XYZ file of N, CA and C in Angstrom:
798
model
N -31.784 -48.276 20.839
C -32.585 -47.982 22.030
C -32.680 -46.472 22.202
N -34.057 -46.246 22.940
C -34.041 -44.348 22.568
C -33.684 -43.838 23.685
N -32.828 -42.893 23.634
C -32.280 -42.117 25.066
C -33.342 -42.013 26.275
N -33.166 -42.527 27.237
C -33.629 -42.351 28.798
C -34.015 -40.923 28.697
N -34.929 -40.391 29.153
C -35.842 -39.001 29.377
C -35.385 -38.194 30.574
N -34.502 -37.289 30.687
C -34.062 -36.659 31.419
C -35.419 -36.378 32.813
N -36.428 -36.254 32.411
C -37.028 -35.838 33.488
C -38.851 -36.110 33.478
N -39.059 -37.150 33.905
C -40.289 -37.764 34.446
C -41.634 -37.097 33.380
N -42.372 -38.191 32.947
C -42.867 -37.793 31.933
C -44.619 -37.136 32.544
N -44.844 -36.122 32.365
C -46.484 -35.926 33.113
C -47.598 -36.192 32.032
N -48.539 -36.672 32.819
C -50.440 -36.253 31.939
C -50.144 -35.801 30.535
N -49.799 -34.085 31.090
C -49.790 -33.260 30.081
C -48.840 -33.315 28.782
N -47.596 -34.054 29.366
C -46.948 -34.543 28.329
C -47.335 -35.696 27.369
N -48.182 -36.558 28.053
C -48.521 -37.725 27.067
C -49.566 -37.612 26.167
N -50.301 -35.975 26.164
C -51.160 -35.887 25.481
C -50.574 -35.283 24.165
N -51.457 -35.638 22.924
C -50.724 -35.157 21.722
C -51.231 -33.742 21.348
N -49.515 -33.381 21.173
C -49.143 -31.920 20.556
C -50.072 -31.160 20.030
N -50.076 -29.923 20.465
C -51.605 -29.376 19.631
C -50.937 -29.323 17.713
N -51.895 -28.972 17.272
C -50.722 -28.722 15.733
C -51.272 -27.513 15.456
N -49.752 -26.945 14.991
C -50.038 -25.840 14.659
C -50.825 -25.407 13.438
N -51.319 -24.494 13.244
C -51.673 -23.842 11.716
C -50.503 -23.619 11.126
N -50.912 -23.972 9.575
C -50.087 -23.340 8.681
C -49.434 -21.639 8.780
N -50.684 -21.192 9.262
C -50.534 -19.675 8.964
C -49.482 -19.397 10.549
N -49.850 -20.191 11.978
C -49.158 -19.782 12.288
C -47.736 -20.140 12.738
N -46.994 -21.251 11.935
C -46.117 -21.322 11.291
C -45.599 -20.636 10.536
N -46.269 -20.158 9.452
C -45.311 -18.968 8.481
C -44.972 -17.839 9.505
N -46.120 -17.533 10.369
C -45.911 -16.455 10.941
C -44.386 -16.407 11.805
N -44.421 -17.391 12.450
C -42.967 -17.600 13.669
C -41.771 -18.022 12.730
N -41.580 -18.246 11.643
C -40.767 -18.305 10.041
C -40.321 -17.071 9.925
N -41.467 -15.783 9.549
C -41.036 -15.031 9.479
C -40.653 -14.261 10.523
N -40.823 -14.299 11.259
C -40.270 -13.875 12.698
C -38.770 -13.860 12.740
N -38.851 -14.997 12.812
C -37.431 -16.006 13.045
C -36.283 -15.313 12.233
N -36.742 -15.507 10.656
C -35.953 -14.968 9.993
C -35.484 -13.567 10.117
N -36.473 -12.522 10.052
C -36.404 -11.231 10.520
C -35.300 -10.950 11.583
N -35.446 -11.467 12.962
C -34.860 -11.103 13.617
C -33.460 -11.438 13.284
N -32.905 -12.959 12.668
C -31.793 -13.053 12.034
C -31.173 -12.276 11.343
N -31.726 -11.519 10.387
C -31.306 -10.573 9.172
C -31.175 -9.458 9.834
N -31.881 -9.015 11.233
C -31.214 -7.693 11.749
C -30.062 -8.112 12.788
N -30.039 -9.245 13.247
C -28.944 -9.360 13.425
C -27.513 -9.366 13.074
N -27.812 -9.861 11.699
C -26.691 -9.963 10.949
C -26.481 -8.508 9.994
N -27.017 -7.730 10.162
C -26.646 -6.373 9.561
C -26.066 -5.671 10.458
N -26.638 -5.895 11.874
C -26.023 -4.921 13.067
C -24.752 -5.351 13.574
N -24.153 -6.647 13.449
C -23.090 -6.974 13.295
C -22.194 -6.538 12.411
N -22.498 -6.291 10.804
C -21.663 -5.731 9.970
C -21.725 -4.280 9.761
N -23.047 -3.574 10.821
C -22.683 -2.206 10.498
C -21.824 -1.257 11.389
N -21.915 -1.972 12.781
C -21.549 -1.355 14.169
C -20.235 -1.985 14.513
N -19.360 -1.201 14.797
C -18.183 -1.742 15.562
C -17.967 -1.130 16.848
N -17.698 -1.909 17.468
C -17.334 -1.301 19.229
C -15.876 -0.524 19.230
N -16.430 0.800 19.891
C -15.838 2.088 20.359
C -15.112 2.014 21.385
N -14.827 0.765 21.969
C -13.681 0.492 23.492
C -12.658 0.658 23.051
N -11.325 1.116 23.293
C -10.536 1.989 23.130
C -9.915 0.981 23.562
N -10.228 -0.192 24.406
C -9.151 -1.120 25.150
C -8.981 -2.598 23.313
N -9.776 -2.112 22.481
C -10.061 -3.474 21.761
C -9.318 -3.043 20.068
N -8.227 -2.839 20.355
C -7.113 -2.249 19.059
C -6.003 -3.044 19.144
N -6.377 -4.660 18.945
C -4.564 -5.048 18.824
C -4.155 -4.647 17.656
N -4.722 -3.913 16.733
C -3.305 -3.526 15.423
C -2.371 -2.308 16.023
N -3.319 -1.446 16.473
C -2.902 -0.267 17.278
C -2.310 -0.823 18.336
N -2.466 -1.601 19.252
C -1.173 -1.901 20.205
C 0.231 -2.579 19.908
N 0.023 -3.071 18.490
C 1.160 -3.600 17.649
C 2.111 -2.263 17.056
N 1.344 -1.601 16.340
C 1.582 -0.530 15.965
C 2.120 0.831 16.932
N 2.144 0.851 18.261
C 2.520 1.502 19.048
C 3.458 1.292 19.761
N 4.340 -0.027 19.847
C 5.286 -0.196 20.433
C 6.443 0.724 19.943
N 7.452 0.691 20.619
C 8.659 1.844 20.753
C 9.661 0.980 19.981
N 10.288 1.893 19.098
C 11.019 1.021 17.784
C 12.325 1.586 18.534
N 12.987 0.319 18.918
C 14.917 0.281 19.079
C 15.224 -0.681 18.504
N 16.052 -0.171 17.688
C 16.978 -0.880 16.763
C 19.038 -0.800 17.238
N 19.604 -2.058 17.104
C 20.749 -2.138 17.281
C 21.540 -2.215 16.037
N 22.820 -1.061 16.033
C 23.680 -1.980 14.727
C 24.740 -2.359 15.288
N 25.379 -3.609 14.901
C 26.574 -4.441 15.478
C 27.409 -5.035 14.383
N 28.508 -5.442 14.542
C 29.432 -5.972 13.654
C 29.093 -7.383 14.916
N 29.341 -8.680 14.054
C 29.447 -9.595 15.162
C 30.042 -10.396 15.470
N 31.855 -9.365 14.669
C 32.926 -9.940 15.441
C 33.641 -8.621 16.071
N 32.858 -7.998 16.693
C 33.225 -6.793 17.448
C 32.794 -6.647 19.116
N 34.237 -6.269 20.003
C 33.807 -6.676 21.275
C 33.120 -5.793 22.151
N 33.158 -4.268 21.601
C 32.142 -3.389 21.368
C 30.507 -3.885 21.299
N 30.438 -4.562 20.452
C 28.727 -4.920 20.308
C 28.955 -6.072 21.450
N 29.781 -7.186 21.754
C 29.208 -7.794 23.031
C 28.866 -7.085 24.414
N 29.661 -6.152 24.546
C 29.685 -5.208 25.904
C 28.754 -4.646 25.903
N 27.673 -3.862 24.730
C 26.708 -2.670 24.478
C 25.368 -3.776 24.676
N 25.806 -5.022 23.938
C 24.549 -5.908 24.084
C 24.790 -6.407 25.614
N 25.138 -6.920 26.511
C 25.645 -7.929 27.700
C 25.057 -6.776 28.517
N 25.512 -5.547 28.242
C 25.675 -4.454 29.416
C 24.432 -3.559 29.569
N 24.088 -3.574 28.307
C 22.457 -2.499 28.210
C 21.348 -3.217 27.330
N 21.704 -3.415 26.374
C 20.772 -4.227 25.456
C 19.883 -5.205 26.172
N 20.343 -6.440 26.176
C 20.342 -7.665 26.919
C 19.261 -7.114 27.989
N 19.903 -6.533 28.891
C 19.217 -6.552 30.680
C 18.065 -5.471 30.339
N 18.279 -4.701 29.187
C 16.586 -3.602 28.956
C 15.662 -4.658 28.200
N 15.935 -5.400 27.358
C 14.973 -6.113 26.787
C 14.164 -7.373 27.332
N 15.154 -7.512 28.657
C 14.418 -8.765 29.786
C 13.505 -7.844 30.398
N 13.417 -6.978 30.428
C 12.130 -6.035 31.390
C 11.490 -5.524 30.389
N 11.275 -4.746 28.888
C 9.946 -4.165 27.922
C 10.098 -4.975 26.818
N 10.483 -6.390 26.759
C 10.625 -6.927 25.552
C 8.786 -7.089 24.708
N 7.856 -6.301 25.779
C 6.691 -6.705 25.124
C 6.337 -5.213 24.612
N 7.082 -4.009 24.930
C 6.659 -2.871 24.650
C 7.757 -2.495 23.370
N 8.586 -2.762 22.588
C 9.138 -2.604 21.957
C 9.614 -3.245 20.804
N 9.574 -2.907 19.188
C 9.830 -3.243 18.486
C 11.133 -3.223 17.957
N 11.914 -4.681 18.397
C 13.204 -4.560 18.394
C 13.590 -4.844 16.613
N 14.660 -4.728 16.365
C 15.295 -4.759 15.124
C 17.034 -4.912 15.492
N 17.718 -5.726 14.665
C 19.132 -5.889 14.436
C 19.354 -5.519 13.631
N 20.270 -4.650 13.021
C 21.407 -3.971 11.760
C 22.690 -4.320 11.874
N 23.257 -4.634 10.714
C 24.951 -4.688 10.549
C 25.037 -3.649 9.742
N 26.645 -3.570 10.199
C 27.488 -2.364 9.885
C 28.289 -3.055 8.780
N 28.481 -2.577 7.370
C 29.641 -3.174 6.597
C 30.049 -2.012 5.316
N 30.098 -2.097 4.462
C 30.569 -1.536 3.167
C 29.719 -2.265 2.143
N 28.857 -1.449 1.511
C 28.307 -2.472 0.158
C 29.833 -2.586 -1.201
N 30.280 -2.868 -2.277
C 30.658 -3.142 -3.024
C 30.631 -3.866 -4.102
N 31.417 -3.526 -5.256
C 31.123 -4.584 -6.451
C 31.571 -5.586 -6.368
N 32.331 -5.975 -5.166
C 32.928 -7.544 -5.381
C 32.707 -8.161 -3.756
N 32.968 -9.408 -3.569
C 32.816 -9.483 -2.493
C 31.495 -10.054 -2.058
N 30.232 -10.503 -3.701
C 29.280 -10.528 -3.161
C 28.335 -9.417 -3.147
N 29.051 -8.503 -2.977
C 28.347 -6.986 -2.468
C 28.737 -6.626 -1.208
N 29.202 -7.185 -0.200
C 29.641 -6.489 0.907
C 30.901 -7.215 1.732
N 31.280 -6.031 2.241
C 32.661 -6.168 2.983
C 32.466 -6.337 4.254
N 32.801 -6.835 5.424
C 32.860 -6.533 6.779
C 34.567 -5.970 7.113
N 34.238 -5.395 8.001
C 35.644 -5.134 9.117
C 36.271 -6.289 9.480
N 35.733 -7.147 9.837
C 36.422 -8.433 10.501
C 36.983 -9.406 9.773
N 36.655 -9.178 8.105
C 36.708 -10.401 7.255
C 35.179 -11.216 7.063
N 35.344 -11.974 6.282
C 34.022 -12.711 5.552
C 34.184 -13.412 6.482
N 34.338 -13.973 7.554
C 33.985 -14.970 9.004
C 32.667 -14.040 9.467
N 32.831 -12.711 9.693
C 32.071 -11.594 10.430
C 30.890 -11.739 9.396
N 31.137 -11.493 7.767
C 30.149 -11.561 7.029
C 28.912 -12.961 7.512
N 29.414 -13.983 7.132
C 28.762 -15.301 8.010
C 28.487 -15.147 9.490
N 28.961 -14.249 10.150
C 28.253 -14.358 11.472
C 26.907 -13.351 11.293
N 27.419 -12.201 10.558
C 26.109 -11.538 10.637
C 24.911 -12.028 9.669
N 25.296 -13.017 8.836
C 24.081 -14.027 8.031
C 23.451 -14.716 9.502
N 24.105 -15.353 9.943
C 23.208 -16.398 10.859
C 22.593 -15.572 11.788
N 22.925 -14.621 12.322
C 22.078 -13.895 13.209
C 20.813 -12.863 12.107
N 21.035 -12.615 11.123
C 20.238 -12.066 10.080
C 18.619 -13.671 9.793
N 19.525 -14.969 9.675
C 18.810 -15.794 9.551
C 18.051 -16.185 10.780
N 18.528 -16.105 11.900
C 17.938 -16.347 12.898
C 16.903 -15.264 13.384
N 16.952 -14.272 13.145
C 15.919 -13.198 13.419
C 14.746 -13.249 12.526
N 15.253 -13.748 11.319
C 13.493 -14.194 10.090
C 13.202 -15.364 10.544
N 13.768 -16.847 10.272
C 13.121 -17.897 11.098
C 12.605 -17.586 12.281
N 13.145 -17.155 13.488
C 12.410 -16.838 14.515
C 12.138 -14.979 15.511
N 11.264 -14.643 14.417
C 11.182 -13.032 15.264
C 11.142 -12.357 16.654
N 10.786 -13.630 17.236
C 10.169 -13.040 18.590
C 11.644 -13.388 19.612
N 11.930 -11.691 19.449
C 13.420 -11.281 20.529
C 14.193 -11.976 21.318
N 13.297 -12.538 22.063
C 14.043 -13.238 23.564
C 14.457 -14.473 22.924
N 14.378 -14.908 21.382
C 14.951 -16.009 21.034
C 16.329 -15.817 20.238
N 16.042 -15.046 19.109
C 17.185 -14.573 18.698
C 18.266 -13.639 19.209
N 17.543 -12.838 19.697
C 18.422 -12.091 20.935
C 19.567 -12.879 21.752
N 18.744 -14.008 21.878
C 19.121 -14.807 22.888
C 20.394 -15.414 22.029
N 20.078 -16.273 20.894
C 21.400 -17.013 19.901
C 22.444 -15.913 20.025
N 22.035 -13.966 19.465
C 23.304 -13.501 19.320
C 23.975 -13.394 20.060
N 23.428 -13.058 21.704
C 24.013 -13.369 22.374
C 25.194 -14.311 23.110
N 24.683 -15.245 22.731
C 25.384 -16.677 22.632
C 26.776 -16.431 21.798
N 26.288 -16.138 20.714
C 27.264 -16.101 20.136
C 28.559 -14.979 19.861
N 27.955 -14.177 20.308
C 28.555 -12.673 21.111
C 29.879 -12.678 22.324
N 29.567 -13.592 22.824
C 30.254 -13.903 23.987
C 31.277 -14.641 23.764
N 31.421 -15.304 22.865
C 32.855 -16.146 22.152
C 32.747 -15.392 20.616
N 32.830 -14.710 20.355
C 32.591 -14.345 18.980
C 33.756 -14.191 18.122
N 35.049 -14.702 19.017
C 36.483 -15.395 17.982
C 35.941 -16.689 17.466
N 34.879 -17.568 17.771
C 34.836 -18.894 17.742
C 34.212 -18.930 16.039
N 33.597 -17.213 15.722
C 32.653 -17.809 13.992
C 33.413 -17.726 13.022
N 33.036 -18.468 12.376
C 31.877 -19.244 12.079
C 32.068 -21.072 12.322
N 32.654 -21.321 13.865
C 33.207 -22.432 13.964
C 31.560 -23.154 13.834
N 31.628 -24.399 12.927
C 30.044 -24.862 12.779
C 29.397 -25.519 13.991
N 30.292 -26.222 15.213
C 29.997 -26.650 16.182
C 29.850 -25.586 17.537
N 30.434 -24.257 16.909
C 29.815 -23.376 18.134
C 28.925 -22.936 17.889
N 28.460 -22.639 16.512
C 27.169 -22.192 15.981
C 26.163 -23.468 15.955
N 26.324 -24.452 16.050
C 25.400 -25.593 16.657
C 25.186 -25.773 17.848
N 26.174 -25.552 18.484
C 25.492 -25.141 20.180
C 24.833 -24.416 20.520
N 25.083 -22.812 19.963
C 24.229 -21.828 20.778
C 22.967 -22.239 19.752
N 22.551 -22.623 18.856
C 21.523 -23.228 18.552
C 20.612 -23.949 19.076
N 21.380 -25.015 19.610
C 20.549 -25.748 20.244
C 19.942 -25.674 21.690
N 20.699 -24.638 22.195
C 20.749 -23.965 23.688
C 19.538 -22.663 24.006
N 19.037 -22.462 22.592
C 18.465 -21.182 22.773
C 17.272 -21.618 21.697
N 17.055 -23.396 21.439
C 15.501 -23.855 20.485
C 15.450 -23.132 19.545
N 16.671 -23.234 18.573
C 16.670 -22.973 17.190
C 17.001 -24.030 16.565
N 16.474 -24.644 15.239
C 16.468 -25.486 15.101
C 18.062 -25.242 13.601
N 19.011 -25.867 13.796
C 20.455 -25.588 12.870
C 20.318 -25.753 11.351
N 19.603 -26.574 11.116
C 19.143 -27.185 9.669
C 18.497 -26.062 9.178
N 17.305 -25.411 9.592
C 16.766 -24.373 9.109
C 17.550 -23.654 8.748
N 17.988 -23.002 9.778
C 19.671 -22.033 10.062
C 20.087 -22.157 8.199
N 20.740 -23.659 8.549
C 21.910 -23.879 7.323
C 21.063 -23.570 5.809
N 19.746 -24.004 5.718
C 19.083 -23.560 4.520
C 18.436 -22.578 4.314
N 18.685 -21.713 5.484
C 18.674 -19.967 5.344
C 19.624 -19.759 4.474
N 20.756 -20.397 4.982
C 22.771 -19.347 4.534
C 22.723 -19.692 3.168
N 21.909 -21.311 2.882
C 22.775 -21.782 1.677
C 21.446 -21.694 0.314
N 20.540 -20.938 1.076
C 19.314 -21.082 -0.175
C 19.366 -20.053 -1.244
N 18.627 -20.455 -2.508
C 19.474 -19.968 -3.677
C 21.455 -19.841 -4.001
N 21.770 -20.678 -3.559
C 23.415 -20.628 -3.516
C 24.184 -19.354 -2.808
N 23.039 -18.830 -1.557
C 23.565 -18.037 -0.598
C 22.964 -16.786 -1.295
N 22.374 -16.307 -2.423
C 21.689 -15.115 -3.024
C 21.113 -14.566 -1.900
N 20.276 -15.633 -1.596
C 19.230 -14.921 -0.775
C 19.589 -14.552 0.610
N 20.803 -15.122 1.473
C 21.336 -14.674 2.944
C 22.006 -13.585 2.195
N 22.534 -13.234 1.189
C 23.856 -12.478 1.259
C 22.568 -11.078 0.523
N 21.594 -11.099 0.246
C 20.682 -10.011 0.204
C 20.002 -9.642 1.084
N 19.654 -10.239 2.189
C 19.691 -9.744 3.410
C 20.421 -8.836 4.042
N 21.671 -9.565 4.302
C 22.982 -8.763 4.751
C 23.420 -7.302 3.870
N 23.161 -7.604 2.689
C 23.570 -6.349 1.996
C 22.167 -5.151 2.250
N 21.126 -5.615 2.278
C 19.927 -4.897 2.658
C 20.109 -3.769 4.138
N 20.332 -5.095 5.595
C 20.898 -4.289 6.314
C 21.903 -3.623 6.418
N 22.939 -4.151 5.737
C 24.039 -3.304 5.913
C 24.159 -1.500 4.945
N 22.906 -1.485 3.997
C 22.857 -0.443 3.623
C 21.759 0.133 4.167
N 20.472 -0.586 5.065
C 20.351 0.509 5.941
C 20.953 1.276 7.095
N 21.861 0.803 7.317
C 22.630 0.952 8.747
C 23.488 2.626 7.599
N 24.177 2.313 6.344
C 24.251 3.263 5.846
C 23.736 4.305 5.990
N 21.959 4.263 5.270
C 21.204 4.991 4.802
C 21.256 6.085 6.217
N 21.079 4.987 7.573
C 20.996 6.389 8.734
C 22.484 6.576 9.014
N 23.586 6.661 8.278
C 24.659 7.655 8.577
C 24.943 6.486 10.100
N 24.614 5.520 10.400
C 25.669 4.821 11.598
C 26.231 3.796 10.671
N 27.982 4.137 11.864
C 28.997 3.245 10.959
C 29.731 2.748 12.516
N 29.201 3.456 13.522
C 29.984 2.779 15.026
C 29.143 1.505 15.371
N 29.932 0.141 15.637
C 29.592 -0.904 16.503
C 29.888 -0.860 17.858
N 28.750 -0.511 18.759
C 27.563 -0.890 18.770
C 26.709 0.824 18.935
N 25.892 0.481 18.465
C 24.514 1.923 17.913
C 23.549 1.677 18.690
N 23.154 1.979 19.177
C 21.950 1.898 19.856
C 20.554 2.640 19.146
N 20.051 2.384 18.851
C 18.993 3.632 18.131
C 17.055 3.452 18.656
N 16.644 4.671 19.649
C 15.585 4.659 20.067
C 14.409 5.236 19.684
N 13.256 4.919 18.979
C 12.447 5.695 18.256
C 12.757 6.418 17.484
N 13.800 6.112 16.808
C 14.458 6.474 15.607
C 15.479 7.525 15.475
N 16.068 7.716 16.494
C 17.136 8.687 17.500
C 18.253 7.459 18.389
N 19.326 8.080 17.601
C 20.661 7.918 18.822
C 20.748 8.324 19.939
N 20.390 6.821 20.543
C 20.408 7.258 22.156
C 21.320 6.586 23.095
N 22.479 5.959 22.294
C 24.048 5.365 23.041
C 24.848 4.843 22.159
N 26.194 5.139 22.268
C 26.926 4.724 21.324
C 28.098 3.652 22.092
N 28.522 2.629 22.244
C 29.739 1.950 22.514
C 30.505 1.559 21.665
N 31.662 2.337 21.955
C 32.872 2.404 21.061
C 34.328 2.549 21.786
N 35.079 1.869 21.251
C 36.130 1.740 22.293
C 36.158 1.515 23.356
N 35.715 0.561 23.930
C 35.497 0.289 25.090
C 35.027 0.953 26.286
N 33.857 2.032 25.822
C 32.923 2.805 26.775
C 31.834 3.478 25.787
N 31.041 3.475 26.529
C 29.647 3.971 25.746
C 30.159 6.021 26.047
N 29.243 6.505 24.758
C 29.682 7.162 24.503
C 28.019 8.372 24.076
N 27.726 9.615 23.993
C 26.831 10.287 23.942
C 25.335 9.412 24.134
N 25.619 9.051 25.426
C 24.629 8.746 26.258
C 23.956 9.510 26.800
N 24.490 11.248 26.950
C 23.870 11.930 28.015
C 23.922 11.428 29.093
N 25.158 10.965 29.937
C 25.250 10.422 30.829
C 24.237 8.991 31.424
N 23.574 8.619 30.483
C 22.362 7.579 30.849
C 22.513 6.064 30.349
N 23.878 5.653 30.257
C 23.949 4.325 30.126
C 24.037 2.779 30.667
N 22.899 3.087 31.522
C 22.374 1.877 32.240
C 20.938 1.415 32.039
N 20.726 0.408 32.255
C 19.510 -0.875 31.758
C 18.152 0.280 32.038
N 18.454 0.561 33.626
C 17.234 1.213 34.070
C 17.166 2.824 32.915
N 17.965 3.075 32.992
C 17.817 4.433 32.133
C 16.914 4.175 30.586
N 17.285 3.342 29.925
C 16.841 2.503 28.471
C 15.281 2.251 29.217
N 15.391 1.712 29.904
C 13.917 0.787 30.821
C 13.125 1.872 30.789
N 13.373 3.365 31.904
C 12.408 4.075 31.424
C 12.056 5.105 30.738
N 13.246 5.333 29.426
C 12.876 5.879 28.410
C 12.007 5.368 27.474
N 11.812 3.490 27.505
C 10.934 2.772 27.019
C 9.914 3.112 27.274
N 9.659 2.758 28.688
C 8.421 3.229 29.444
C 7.858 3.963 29.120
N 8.166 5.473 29.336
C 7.581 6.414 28.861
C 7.358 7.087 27.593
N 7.735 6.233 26.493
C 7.750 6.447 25.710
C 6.431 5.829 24.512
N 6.310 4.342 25.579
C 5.546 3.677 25.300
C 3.858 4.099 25.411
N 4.228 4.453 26.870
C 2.961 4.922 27.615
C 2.508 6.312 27.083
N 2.932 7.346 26.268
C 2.784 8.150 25.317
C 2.323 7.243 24.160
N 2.469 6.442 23.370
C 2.069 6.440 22.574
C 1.012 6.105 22.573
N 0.859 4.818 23.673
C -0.274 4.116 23.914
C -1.779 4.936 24.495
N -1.199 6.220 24.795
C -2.449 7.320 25.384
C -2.789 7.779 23.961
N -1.739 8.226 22.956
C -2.084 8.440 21.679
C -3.322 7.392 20.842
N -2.678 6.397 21.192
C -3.984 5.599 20.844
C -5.065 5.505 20.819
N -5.501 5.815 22.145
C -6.705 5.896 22.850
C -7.392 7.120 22.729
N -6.799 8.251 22.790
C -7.234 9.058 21.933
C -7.702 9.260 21.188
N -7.129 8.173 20.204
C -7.735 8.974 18.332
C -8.534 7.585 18.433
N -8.980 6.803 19.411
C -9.798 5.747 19.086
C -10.935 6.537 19.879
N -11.336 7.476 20.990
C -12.279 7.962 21.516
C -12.580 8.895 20.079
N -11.581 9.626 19.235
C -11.969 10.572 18.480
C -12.391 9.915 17.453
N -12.636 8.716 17.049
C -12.978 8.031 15.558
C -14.397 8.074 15.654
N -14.922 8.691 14.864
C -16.647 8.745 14.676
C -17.008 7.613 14.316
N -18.145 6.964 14.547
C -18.889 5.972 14.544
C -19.398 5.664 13.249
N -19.680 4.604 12.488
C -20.056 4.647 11.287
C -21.786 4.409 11.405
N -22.446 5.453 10.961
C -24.178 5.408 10.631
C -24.484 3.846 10.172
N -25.377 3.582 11.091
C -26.127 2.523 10.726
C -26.946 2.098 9.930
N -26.811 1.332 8.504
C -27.545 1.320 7.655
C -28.580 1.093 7.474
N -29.457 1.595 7.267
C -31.365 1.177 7.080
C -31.208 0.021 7.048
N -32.984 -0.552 7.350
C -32.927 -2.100 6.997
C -34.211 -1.686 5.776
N -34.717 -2.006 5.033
C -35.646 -1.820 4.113
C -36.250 -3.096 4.171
């Protein structure tokens, strides 16, 4: 049955269609087409100059803090609980966070040593594994945390299955992070960070490091060349403003990017 007619049929409608000419058919053809083909060139020749429309550049501009921790050290729970933690619940969207361990590379051992013993080595795998399975901060952040806070308990497998499951990480993944390639591949991780934490000359748990500068140290049970500034808000708006500099940088060199000439149409 043929669809009901939206709207009342007149005279003029029941009379038949004039027909067009051939010729002026080709003509509205080529029309048609024409205007398509400059459409589709002015699309690939012109890009918009809004300064607000750069997500690589707003990716690219966030403020790089990086932590190094041992993570059987009560040092890194206090530096994370006390400053870490409470700055990253307020710019966790302006900053490109990163975790580092602190250890010794060597010829035996795997390749690396921890301070705490190979328990510490396995704690800093699962938090190494938990930061590649899941990047985005407030999750893994969240596990080390967890696990930070009892951190005599690692590598007990049922405390590391709790804060797992408490913070929507899924444990299985976890376990075929630690154990894939017969652990090659967690224990090259760990040796990776632990020789960048080298490469920048930090060997104190917990490091704080801000746009690529030491900007708090906790050690021995007090933070330490802080410049007197070791509280959440202090971190908060060195972020801030640090951010908001770059992000004017942005905008800048996106007002200063010359426009690319528009290519003939022939």
């Amino acid at each position: 049955m043929d669809a009901k007619a939206l709207l009342p049929r007149t005279e003029q409608d029941r009379e038949e269609p004039r027909r067009s000419t051939p010729k002026r058919c080709s003509l509205h053809a080529a029309v048609f087409i024409m205007l398509i083909s400059l459409f589709w060139i002015s699309s690939r020749t012109w890009q918009c100059s809004d300064p607000t429309h750069h997500d690589d550049e707003r990716g690219a501009a966030k403020v790089p803090l990086e932590v190094h921790i041992m993570s059987k050290c009560p040092d890194a729970r206090d530096c994370l609980q006390e400053l870490v933690v409470p700055s990253m619940a307020n710019v966790s969207d302006k900053v490109d966070f990163r975790l580092s361990f602190i250890g010794k590379t060597t010829e035996d051992d795997d390749g690396v040593q921890c301070m705490h013993g190979q328990t510490e080595c396995l704690g800093n795998i699962m938090l190494l594994c938990a930061a590649s399975l899941y990047p985005d901060p407030k999750i893994y952040l969240g596990y080390t945390m967890c696990l930070e806070r009892q951190y005599q308990r690692i590598p007990d497998k049922e405390f590391l299955e709790d804060c797992a499951l408490e913070h929507g990480i899924d444990f299985d993944k976890l376990n075929h992070c630690v154990s894939r390639d017969d652990g090659a591949y967690a224990m090259g991780m760990l040796r990776d960070s632990v020789q960048r934490s080298a490469d920048l000359n930090v060997t104190v748990s917990c490091t704080v490091r801000l746009n690529n500068e030491v900007r708090c140290i906790r050690d021995d049970g007090k933070f330490k060349d802080c410049d007197g500034r070791s509280n959440p808000e202090d971190l908060i708006k060195d972020i801030n403003e640090l951010y908001d500099e770059a992000q004017g940088k942005t905008i800048k060199n996106n007002y200063q990017r010359p426009l690319r000439e528009p290519q003939s149409v022939e």
